[in-house]
JSON list of C-alpha atoms in Angstrom, two decimals:
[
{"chain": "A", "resi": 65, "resn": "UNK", "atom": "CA", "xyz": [0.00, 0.00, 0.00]},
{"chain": "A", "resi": 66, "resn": "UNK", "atom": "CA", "xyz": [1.58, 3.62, -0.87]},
{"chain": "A", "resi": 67, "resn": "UNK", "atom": "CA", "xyz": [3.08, 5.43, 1.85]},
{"chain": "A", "resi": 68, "resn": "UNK", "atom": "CA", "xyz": [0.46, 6.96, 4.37]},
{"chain": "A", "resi": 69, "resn": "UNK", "atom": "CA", "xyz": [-2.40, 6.08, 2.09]},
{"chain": "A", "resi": 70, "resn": "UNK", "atom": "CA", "xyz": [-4.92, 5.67, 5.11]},
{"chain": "A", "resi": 71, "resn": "UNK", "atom": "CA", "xyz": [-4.11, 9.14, 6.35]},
{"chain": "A", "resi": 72, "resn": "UNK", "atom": "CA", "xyz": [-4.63, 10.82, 3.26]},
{"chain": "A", "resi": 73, "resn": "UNK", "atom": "CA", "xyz": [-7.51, 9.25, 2.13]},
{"chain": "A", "resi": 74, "resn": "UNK", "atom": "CA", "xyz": [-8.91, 10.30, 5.80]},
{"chain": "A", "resi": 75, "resn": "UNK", "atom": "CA", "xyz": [-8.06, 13.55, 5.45]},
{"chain": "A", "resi": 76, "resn": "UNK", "atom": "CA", "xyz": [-9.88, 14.02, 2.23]},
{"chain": "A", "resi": 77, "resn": "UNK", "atom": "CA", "xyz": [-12.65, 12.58, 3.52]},
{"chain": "A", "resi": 78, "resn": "UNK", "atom": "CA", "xyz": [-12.96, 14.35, 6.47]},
{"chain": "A", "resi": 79, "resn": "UNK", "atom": "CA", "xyz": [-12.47, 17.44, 4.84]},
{"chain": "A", "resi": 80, "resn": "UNK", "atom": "CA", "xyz": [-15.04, 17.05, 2.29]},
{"chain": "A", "resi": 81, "resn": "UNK", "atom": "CA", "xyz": [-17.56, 16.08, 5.15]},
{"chain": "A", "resi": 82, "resn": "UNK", "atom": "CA", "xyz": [-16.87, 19.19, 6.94]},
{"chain": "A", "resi": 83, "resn": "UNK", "atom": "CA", "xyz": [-17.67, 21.11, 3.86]},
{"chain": "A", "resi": 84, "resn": "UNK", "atom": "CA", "xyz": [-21.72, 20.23, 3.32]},
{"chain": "A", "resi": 85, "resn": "UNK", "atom": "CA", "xyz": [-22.07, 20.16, 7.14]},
{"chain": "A", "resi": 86, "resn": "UNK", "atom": "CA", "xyz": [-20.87, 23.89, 7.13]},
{"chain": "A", "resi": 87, "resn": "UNK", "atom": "CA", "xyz": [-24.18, 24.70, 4.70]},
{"chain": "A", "resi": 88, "resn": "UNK", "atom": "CA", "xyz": [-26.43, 23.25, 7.49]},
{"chain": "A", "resi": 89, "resn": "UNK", "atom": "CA", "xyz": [-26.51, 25.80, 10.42]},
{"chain": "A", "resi": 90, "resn": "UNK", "atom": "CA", "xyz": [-27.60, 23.54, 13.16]},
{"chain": "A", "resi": 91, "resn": "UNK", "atom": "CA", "xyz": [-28.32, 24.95, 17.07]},
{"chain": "A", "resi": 92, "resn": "UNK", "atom": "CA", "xyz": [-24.64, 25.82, 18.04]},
{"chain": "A", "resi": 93, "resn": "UNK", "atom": "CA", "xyz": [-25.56, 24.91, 21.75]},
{"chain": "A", "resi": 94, "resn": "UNK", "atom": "CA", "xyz": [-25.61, 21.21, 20.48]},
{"chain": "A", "resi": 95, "resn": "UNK", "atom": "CA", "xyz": [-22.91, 20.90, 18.57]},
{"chain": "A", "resi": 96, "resn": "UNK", "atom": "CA", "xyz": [-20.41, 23.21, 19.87]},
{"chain": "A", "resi": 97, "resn": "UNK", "atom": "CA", "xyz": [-18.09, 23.43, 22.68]},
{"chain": "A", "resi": 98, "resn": "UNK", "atom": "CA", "xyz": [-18.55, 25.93, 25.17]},
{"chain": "A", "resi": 99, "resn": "UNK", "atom": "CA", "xyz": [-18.14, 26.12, 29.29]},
{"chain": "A", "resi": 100, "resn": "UNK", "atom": "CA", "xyz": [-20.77, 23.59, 30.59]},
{"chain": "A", "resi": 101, "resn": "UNK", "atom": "CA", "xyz": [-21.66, 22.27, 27.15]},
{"chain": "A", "resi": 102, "resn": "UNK", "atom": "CA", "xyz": [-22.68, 18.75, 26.78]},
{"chain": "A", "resi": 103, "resn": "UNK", "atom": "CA", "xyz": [-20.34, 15.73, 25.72]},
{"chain": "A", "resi": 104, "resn": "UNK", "atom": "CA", "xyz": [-22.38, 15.59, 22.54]},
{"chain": "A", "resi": 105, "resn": "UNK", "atom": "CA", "xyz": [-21.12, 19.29, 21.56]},
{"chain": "A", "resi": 106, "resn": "UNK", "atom": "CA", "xyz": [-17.40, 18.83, 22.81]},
{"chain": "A", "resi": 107, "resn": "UNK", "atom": "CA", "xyz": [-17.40, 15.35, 20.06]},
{"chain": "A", "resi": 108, "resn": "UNK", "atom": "CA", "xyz": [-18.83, 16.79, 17.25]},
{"chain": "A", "resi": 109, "resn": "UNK", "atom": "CA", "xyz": [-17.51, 20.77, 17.44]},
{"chain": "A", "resi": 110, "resn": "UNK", "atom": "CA", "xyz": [-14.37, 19.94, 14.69]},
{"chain": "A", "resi": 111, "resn": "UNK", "atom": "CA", "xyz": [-16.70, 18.60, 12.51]},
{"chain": "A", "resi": 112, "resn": "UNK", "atom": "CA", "xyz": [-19.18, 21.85, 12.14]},
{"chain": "A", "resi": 113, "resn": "UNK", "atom": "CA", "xyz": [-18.48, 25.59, 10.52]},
{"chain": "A", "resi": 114, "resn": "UNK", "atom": "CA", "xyz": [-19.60, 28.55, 11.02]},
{"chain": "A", "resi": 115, "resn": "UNK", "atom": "CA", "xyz": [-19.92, 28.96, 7.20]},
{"chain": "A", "resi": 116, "resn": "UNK", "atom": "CA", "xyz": [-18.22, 27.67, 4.43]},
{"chain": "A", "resi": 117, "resn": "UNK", "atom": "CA", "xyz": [-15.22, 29.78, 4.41]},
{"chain": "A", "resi": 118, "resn": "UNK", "atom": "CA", "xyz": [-14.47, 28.73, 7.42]},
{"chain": "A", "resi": 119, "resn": "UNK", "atom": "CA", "xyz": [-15.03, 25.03, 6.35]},
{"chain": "A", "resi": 120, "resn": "UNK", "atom": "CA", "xyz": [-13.02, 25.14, 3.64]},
{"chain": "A", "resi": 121, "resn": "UNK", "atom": "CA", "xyz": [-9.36, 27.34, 5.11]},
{"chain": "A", "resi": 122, "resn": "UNK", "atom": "CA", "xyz": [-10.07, 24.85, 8.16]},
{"chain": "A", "resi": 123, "resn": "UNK", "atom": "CA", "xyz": [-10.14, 21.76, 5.95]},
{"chain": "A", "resi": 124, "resn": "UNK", "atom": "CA", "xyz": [-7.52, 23.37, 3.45]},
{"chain": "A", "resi": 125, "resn": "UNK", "atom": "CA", "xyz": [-5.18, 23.71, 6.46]},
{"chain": "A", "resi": 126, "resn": "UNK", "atom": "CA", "xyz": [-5.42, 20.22, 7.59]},
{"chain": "A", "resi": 127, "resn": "UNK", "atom": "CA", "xyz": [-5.00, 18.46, 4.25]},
{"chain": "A", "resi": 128, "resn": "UNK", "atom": "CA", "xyz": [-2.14, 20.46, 3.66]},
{"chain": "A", "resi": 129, "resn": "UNK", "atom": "CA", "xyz": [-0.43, 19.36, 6.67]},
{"chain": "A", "resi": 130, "resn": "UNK", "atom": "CA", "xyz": [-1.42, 15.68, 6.50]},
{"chain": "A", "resi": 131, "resn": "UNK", "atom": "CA", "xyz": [-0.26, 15.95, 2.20]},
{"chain": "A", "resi": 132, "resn": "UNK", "atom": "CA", "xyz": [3.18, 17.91, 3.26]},
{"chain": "A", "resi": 133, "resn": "UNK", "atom": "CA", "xyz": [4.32, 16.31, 6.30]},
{"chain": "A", "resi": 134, "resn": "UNK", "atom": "CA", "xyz": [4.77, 12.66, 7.68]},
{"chain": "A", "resi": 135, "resn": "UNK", "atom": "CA", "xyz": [1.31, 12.77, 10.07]},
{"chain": "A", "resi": 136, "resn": "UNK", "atom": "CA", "xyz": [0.47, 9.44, 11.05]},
{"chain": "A", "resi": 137, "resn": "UNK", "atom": "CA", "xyz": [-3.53, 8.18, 11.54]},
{"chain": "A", "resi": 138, "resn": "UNK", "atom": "CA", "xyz": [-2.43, 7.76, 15.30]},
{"chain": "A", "resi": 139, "resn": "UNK", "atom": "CA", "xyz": [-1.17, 11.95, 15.17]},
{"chain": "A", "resi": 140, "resn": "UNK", "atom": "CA", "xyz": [-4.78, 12.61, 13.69]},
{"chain": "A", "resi": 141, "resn": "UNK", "atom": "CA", "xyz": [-6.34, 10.78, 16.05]},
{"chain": "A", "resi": 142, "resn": "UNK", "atom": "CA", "xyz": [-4.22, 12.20, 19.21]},
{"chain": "A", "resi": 143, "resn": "UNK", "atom": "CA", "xyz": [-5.15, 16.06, 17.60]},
{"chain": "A", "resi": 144, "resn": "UNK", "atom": "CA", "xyz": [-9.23, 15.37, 17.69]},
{"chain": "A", "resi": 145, "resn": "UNK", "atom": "CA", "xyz": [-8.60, 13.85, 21.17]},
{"chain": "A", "resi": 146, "resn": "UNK", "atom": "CA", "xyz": [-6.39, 16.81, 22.60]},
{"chain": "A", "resi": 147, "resn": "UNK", "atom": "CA", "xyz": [-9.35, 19.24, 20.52]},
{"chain": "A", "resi": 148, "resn": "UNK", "atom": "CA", "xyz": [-11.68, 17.85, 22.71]},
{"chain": "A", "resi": 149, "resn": "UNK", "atom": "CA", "xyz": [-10.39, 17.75, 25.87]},
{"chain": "A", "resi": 150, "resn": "UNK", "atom": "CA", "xyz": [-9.87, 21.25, 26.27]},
{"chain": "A", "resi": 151, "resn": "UNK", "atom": "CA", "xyz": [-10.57, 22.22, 29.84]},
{"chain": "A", "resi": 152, "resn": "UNK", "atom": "CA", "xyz": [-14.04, 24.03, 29.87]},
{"chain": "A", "resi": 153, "resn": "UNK", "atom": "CA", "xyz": [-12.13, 26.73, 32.09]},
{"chain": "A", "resi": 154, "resn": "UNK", "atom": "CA", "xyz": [-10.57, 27.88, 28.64]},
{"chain": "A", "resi": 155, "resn": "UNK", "atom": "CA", "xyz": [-13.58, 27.84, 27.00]},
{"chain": "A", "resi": 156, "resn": "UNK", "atom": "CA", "xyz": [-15.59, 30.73, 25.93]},
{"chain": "A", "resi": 157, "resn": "UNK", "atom": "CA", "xyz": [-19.65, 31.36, 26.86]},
{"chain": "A", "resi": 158, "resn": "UNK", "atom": "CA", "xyz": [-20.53, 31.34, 23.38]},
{"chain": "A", "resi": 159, "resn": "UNK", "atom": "CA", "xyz": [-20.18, 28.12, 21.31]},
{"chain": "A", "resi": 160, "resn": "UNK", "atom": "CA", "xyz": [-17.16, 27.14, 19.17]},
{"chain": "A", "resi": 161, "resn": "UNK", "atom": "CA", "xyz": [-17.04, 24.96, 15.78]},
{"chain": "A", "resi": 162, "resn": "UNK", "atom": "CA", "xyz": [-14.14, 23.74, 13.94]},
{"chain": "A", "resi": 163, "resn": "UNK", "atom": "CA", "xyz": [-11.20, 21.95, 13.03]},
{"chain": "A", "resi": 164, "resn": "UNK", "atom": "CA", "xyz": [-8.72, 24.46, 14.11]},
{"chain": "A", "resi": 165, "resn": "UNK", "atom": "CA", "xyz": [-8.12, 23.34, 17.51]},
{"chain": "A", "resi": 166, "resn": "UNK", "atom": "CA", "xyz": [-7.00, 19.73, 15.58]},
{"chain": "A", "resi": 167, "resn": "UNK", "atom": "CA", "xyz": [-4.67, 22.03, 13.30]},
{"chain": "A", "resi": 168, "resn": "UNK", "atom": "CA", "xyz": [-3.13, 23.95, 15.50]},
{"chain": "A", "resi": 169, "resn": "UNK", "atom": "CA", "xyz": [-2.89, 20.57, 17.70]},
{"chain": "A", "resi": 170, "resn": "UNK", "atom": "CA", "xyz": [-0.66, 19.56, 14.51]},
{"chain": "A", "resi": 171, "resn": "UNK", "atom": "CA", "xyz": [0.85, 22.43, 13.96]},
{"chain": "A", "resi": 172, "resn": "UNK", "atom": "CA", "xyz": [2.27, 22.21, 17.21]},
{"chain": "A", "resi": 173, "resn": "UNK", "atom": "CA", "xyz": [3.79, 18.86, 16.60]},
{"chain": "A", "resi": 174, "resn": "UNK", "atom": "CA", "xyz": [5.66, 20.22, 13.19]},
{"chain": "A", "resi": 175, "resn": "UNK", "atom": "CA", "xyz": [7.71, 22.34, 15.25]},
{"chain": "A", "resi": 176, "resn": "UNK", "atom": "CA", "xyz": [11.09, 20.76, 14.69]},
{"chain": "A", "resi": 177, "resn": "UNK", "atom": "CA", "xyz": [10.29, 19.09, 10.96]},
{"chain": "A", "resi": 178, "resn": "UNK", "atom": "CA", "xyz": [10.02, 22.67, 9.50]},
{"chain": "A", "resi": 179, "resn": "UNK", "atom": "CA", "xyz": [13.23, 23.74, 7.76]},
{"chain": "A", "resi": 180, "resn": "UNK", "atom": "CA", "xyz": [13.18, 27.67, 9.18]},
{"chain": "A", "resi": 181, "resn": "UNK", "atom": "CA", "xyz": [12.02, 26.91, 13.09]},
{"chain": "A", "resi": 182, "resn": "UNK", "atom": "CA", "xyz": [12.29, 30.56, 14.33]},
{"chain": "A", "resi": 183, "resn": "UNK", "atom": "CA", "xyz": [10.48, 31.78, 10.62]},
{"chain": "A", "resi": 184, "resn": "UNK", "atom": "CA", "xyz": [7.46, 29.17, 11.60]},
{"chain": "A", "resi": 185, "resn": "UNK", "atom": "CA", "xyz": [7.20, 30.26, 15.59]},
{"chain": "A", "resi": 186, "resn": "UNK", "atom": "CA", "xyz": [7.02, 33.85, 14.43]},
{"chain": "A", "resi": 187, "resn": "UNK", "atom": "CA", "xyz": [4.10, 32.99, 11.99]},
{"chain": "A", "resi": 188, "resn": "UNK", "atom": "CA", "xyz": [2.59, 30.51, 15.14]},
{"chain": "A", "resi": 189, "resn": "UNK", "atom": "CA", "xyz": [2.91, 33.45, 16.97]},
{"chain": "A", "resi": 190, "resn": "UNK", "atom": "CA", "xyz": [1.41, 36.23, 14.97]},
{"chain": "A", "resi": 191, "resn": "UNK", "atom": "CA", "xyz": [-1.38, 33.13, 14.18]},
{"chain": "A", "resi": 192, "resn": "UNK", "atom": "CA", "xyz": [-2.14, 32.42, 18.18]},
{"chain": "A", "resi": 193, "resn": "UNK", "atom": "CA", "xyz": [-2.03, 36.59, 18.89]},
{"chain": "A", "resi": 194, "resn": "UNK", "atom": "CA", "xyz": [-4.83, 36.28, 15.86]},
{"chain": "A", "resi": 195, "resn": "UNK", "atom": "CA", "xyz": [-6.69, 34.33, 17.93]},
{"chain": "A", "resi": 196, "resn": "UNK", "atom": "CA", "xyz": [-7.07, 36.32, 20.93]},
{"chain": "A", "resi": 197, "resn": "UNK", "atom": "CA", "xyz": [-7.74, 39.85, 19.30]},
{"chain": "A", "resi": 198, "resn": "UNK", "atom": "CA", "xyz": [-10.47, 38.59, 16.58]},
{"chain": "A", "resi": 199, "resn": "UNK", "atom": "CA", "xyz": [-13.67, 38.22, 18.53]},
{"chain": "A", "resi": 200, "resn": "UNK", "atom": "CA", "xyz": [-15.19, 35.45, 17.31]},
{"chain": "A", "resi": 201, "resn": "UNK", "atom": "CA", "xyz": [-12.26, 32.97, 17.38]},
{"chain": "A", "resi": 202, "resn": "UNK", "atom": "CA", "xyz": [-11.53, 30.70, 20.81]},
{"chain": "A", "resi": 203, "resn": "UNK", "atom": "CA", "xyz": [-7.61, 31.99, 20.83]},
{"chain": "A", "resi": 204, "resn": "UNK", "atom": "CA", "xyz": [-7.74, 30.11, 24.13]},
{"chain": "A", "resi": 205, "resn": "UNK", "atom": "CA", "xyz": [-8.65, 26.85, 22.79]},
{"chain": "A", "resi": 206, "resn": "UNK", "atom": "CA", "xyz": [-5.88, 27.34, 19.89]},
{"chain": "A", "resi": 207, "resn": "UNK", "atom": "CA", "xyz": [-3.50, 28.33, 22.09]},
{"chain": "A", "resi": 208, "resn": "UNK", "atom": "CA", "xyz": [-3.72, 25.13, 24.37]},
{"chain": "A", "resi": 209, "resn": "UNK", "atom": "CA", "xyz": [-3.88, 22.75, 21.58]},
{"chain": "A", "resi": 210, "resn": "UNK", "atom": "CA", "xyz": [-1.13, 24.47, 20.03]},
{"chain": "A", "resi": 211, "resn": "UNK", "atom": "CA", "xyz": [1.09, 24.29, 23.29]},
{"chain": "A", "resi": 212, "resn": "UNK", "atom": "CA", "xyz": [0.18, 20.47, 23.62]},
{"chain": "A", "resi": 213, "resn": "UNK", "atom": "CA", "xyz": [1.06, 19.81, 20.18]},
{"chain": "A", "resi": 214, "resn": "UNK", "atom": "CA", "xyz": [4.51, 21.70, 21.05]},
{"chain": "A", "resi": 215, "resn": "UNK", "atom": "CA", "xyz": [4.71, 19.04, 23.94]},
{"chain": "A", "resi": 216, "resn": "UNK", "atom": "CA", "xyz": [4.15, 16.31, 21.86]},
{"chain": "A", "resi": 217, "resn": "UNK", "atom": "CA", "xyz": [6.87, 17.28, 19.53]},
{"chain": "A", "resi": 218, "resn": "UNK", "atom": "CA", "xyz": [9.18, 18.42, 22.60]},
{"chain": "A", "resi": 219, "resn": "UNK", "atom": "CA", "xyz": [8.59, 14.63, 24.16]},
{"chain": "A", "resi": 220, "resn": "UNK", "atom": "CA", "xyz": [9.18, 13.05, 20.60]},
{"chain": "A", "resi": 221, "resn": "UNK", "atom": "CA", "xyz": [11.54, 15.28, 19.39]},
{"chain": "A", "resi": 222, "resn": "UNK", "atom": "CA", "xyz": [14.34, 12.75, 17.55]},
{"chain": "A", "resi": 223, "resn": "UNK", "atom": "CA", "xyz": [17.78, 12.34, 20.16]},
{"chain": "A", "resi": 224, "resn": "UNK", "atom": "CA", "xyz": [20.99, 12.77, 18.27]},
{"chain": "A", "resi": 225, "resn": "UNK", "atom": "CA", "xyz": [24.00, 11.55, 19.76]},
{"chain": "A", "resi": 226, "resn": "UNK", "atom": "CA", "xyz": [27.28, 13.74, 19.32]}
]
């Protein structure tokens, strides 16, 4: 089977879901994640939009990262578990929706596979101070699945002996 096969195919999948379901505009309260929000709405928040456009730079994102670098089915799986398992004292009132706590969860993990490490952080950076000054986007929840991903990478960072 070609290299990482599963994963893309996943990917692809996943982010052609996320598409159509960003044309429905469901009751936020049910499917997104907010403090106090049910279990139902902290499982299924990656997989709704706000709109399309955020759908589709959301899914664009994620295949990109799963095309370009070496993320395993197990990595994917580890990002939509760290996504949901924010701690509801980060969340906001209001409900969230979206794959970008799963991307920045991966994100996080690229830290040292990128070529120019101090050239990504700064665009990490300006990404995560994004986050906190645009209203409607849980900088918060980016920002710890971001520093979890950085973790992850930190703990499986590859030991060189000199």
């Amino acid at each position: 089977m070609e290299s990482r096969k599963i994963e893309k195919i996943t990917t692809l999948l996943l982010a052609v879901a996320t598409v159509p379901l960003s044309l429905i505009h469901p009751d936020y309260e049910a499917v997104g994640i907010y403090r106090g929000c049910p279990l139902m709405g902290r499982l299924l928040y990656p997989f709704f939009h706000a709109g399309p456009l955020h759908a589709v730079l959301n899914a664009w994102c994620l295949v990109g990262i799963v095309f370009i670098y070496p993320i395993t089915a197990w990595r994917m799986l580890l990002s939509y578990a760290v996504a949901v398992s924010v701690p509801s004292v980060l969340l906001q009132t209001t409900p969230t929706v979206g794959l970008s706590g799963m991307v920045f969860f991966l994100f996080g993990t690229l830290s040292f596979l990128v070529a120019r490490r101090l050239y990504y952080q700064g665009w990490m950076a300006f990404y995560l101070t994004m986050g906190f000054l645009l209203p409607t986007t849980s900088g918060r929840l980016h920002l710890y699945c971001y520093l979890l991903g950085l973790a992850w990478a930190i703990l499986n960072k590859p030991y060189t002996k000199k």
